[in-house]
XYZ file of C-alpha atoms in Angstrom:
344
model
C 77.414 53.563 61.076
C 80.012 50.991 62.052
C 77.374 48.301 62.501
C 74.990 49.517 59.794
C 73.629 46.639 57.691
C 75.037 43.978 60.058
C 73.195 41.420 62.120
C 74.483 41.768 65.659
C 74.901 38.886 68.015
C 73.353 39.111 71.462
C 76.784 39.750 72.941
C 77.496 42.520 70.429
C 74.108 44.098 71.149
C 74.773 44.041 74.871
C 78.251 45.530 74.419
C 76.942 48.268 72.140
C 74.057 49.050 74.481
C 76.334 49.392 77.514
C 78.598 51.639 75.471
C 75.639 53.884 74.635
C 74.532 54.002 78.275
C 78.040 55.085 79.315
C 78.088 57.592 76.441
C 74.807 59.061 77.692
C 76.122 59.376 81.216
C 79.298 61.200 80.186
C 77.707 63.376 77.521
C 74.790 64.374 79.740
C 77.235 65.573 82.387
C 79.127 67.638 79.787
C 75.918 68.957 78.302
C 74.553 70.115 81.657
C 77.812 71.882 82.518
C 77.782 73.691 79.153
C 74.138 74.743 79.542
C 74.810 76.135 83.018
C 77.798 78.089 81.725
C 75.932 79.531 78.728
C 72.928 80.510 80.855
C 75.182 82.313 83.318
C 77.505 84.032 80.860
C 75.323 84.439 77.760
C 75.625 88.244 77.981
C 79.426 88.229 78.295
C 81.187 90.191 75.507
C 83.009 87.047 74.336
C 79.680 85.904 72.843
C 79.009 89.182 71.021
C 79.608 87.511 67.627
C 78.644 83.925 68.527
C 75.389 82.234 67.489
C 73.916 81.394 70.890
C 70.577 80.369 69.369
C 72.280 77.718 67.259
C 74.157 76.577 70.348
C 70.929 76.177 72.336
C 69.320 74.329 69.427
C 72.308 71.989 69.177
C 72.163 71.183 72.888
C 68.410 70.545 72.774
C 68.741 68.160 69.834
C 71.507 66.287 71.581
C 69.371 66.055 74.733
C 66.583 64.571 72.632
C 68.964 61.951 71.303
C 70.243 61.081 74.776
C 66.691 60.681 76.096
C 66.231 57.818 73.620
C 68.861 55.857 75.529
C 66.810 54.253 78.324
C 68.937 52.183 80.651
C 65.872 50.317 81.895
C 65.332 48.726 78.457
C 66.936 45.563 77.202
C 69.744 45.853 74.708
C 67.525 44.818 71.778
C 64.648 47.170 72.662
C 66.966 50.006 73.614
C 68.959 49.831 70.391
C 65.770 49.715 68.328
C 64.389 52.796 70.070
C 67.684 54.630 69.721
C 67.950 53.908 65.987
C 64.400 55.175 65.437
C 65.238 58.437 67.208
C 68.469 58.689 65.261
C 66.554 58.556 61.962
C 64.396 61.488 63.078
C 67.448 63.727 63.593
C 68.882 64.930 60.331
C 72.561 65.580 59.788
C 73.689 63.753 62.930
C 77.335 64.200 61.902
C 76.895 67.969 61.727
C 75.075 67.970 65.088
C 77.875 66.051 66.734
C 80.511 68.288 65.151
C 78.701 71.353 66.512
C 78.551 69.870 69.972
C 82.244 69.020 69.866
C 83.019 72.620 68.882
C 80.873 73.958 71.730
C 82.527 71.533 74.139
C 85.966 72.656 72.961
C 84.969 76.254 73.679
C 83.713 75.197 77.123
C 87.035 73.569 77.953
C 88.819 76.802 77.022
C 86.244 79.136 78.572
C 88.464 80.322 81.438
C 91.411 81.051 79.149
C 89.142 82.792 76.634
C 87.530 84.977 79.298
C 90.941 85.734 80.778
C 92.278 86.900 77.413
C 89.265 89.143 76.809
C 89.456 90.711 80.272
C 93.227 91.151 80.002
C 92.887 92.987 76.684
C 90.106 95.213 78.042
C 91.632 95.857 81.457
C 91.287 99.572 82.344
C 94.980 99.776 83.259
C 96.228 98.294 79.994
C 97.921 101.078 78.048
C 99.978 100.943 74.865
C 102.621 103.458 73.902
C 101.351 105.709 71.067
C 104.443 105.137 68.922
C 104.701 101.354 69.487
C 103.082 100.284 66.223
C 104.263 96.675 66.477
C 102.592 96.143 69.852
C 99.449 97.865 68.611
C 99.371 95.493 65.631
C 99.610 92.472 67.964
C 96.770 93.882 70.046
C 94.550 94.431 67.021
C 95.172 90.883 65.745
C 93.967 89.391 69.023
C 90.929 91.618 69.483
C 89.774 90.987 65.894
C 89.455 87.254 66.644
C 86.711 88.002 69.179
C 84.606 89.177 66.225
C 84.361 85.570 65.016
C 81.784 82.944 65.967
C 84.031 81.414 68.617
C 81.407 78.923 69.842
C 81.635 76.985 66.587
C 85.180 77.770 65.550
C 87.858 75.693 67.342
C 90.547 76.913 64.953
C 89.720 80.515 65.911
C 90.176 79.591 69.586
C 93.577 78.139 68.795
C 94.472 81.253 66.803
C 93.294 83.404 69.723
C 95.701 81.708 72.120
C 98.609 81.935 69.675
C 98.063 85.619 68.892
C 97.545 86.501 72.546
C 100.784 84.709 73.400
C 102.602 86.871 70.827
C 100.995 90.040 72.150
C 101.674 89.133 75.780
C 105.316 88.345 75.093
C 105.853 91.676 73.316
C 103.866 93.621 75.925
C 105.771 92.035 78.826
C 109.114 92.919 77.248
C 108.155 96.576 76.715
C 106.439 96.945 80.092
C 109.284 95.342 82.035
C 111.908 97.522 80.342
C 110.016 100.765 81.010
C 108.955 99.712 84.526
C 112.498 98.885 85.560
C 113.875 102.132 84.163
C 111.574 104.035 86.529
C 111.029 101.870 89.593
C 113.968 99.532 90.251
C 116.150 99.950 93.389
C 119.054 101.479 91.441
C 117.033 104.633 90.795
C 116.321 105.019 94.523
C 119.829 104.369 95.860
C 120.599 108.069 96.384
C 117.457 108.492 98.505
C 118.408 105.561 100.744
C 121.945 106.935 101.017
C 120.549 110.330 101.989
C 119.024 108.777 105.114
C 122.459 107.521 106.129
C 124.254 110.823 105.703
C 125.427 112.692 108.854
C 123.351 115.809 108.105
C 120.136 113.805 107.903
C 120.964 111.873 111.082
C 121.721 115.136 112.895
C 118.432 116.722 111.852
C 116.596 113.567 112.935
C 118.280 113.601 116.350
C 117.487 117.269 116.848
C 113.850 116.659 115.874
C 113.395 115.081 119.317
C 114.129 118.461 120.911
C 110.831 120.393 120.996
C 112.623 123.721 121.566
C 114.215 123.470 118.104
C 112.523 123.850 114.684
C 114.255 120.676 113.420
C 111.069 118.572 113.713
C 109.083 120.742 111.302
C 111.848 120.543 108.701
C 112.284 116.783 109.160
C 108.565 116.116 108.757
C 108.490 117.926 105.403
C 111.582 116.080 104.200
C 110.386 112.668 105.382
C 107.018 113.215 103.713
C 108.815 113.691 100.406
C 111.173 110.792 101.028
C 108.366 108.418 101.976
C 106.461 109.365 98.838
C 109.563 108.612 96.788
C 110.440 105.308 98.459
C 106.851 104.043 98.276
C 107.281 103.982 94.514
C 110.189 101.562 94.749
C 109.105 98.214 93.295
C 110.884 94.918 93.864
C 108.092 92.667 92.615
C 108.576 89.923 90.025
C 107.193 91.899 87.084
C 106.860 88.930 84.736
C 104.918 86.950 87.344
C 102.595 89.922 87.872
C 102.002 90.392 84.147
C 101.033 86.741 83.808
C 97.889 87.603 85.780
C 97.283 91.270 84.998
C 98.569 93.931 82.568
C 99.997 95.948 85.489
C 102.509 95.169 88.225
C 101.337 94.977 91.842
C 102.850 98.451 92.331
C 100.161 99.805 89.986
C 102.502 101.384 87.440
C 100.945 101.734 83.983
C 102.852 101.611 80.727
C 103.628 105.166 79.626
C 103.281 106.611 83.127
C 106.021 109.064 84.145
C 107.666 108.823 87.569
C 109.266 112.127 88.527
C 111.445 112.111 91.651
C 112.489 115.229 93.606
C 116.044 116.449 93.212
C 118.474 115.037 95.789
C 120.252 118.387 95.935
C 116.989 120.138 96.880
C 116.392 117.651 99.711
C 119.978 118.148 100.923
C 119.487 121.905 100.912
C 116.302 121.532 102.946
C 118.142 119.374 105.481
C 120.839 122.020 105.754
C 118.177 124.697 106.162
C 116.746 122.722 109.091
C 120.173 122.446 110.712
C 120.876 126.170 110.181
C 117.497 127.157 111.615
C 118.117 125.004 114.659
C 121.595 126.462 115.194
C 120.100 129.933 114.924
C 117.524 128.994 117.545
C 120.317 127.879 119.860
C 121.834 131.362 119.563
C 118.645 132.979 120.867
C 119.048 134.485 124.381
C 116.800 132.000 126.246
C 118.481 128.882 124.842
C 121.964 130.349 124.739
C 121.753 131.378 128.412
C 120.576 127.889 129.324
C 123.498 126.319 127.459
C 126.056 128.711 128.962
C 124.747 127.859 132.418
C 125.027 124.151 131.618
C 128.585 124.544 130.326
C 129.520 126.374 133.523
C 127.980 123.594 135.607
C 129.930 120.957 133.660
C 133.159 122.766 134.508
C 132.198 123.012 138.166
C 131.693 119.239 138.418
C 135.023 118.654 136.693
C 133.781 117.639 133.225
C 135.836 120.171 131.296
C 136.107 117.998 128.165
C 132.363 117.962 127.536
C 132.109 121.592 128.526
C 134.713 122.521 125.905
C 133.038 120.348 123.261
C 129.683 122.001 123.906
C 131.250 125.482 123.876
C 132.981 124.697 120.565
C 129.694 123.450 119.154
C 127.955 126.717 120.076
C 130.613 128.553 118.095
C 129.708 126.303 115.097
C 133.123 124.713 115.117
C 133.865 121.077 114.251
C 132.429 118.546 111.801
C 128.859 117.224 111.700
C 130.069 113.929 113.145
C 131.311 115.858 116.220
C 127.922 117.588 116.493
C 126.256 114.179 116.423
C 128.497 113.027 119.266
C 127.705 116.069 121.443
C 123.928 115.960 120.761
C 123.097 113.753 123.810
C 124.794 116.372 126.000
C 122.917 119.127 124.153
C 119.650 117.299 124.790
C 120.483 116.965 128.452
C 121.343 120.678 128.652
C 118.091 121.799 127.056
C 115.747 119.386 128.782
C 117.292 118.610 132.176
C 120.343 120.629 133.157
C 122.721 120.074 136.082
C 122.126 121.046 139.659
C 125.254 121.901 141.605
C 124.749 121.516 145.343
C 127.180 123.312 147.669
C 127.997 121.430 150.877
C 129.779 122.503 154.070
C 132.756 120.199 154.364
C 132.630 120.460 158.150
C 129.239 118.767 158.141
C 130.308 115.883 155.858
């Protein structure tokens, strides 16, 4: 149109012809990429309301136009052939506008697919009473009911509305996620593992003659289940890629943790059961024999500590301190060898 009705010089013809050849090269590359994409993803839900037939027709007409640009021809012959082909294609402005719209969609294909898959992710849940977030969600999903292939403004609107939804969703999700799964909620369970009673039960669990191991295993199973739910991930970074954190928590999901007092009671039950086992005749006799042997070798302090322990006297910290001696008594013992001094 720019040169319509003008007589072009040879130089102008050559310049225009080289411009058309370069245009063909670039456009053909774009066109082939778009055709490959549409052939591969034509059944994707993002095209449910798009006119794919019109898109294919547009691409074919543009291919026909590009074929008229023969680089082997001279500028004069090539331009003449191109203008003849151009006259055969009606509404060239509309054709070019359609192609530009399709190309704009192609450039945003990854973002568009991402938005659709994000909104339809099986782990995306909205709170029943969050009407504002639901409204944002509906606004975005409604845009997919438009002919996106030929509607660049709808694509722009899609990105804007998704951004609003994502911002609101992230705020709600992060707040609820952190109220359930941040370290602060698990502090008491970590502290429990550092308490003297827990440490004592764990030490005694290495003694097969005591029931401490069975109690510890049950308690640790519960503790491990609790602590596995602790999440220290960057929630916002996770939600940029997926509607759920890497920990797998879904919006609206409840996280119930066992009572600390119940776990403490179970630890105490394990300690009591083990102490009761130590009072049984077989173990008690073995310990009394060991205490006697300690006295005979001159280690009255440890003998008294062990005897006091058997009477359930002292603090848990003292029981922790005497446990190595208890282990030695139950698993090894002391052998006192009498020698004739005259032979030494």
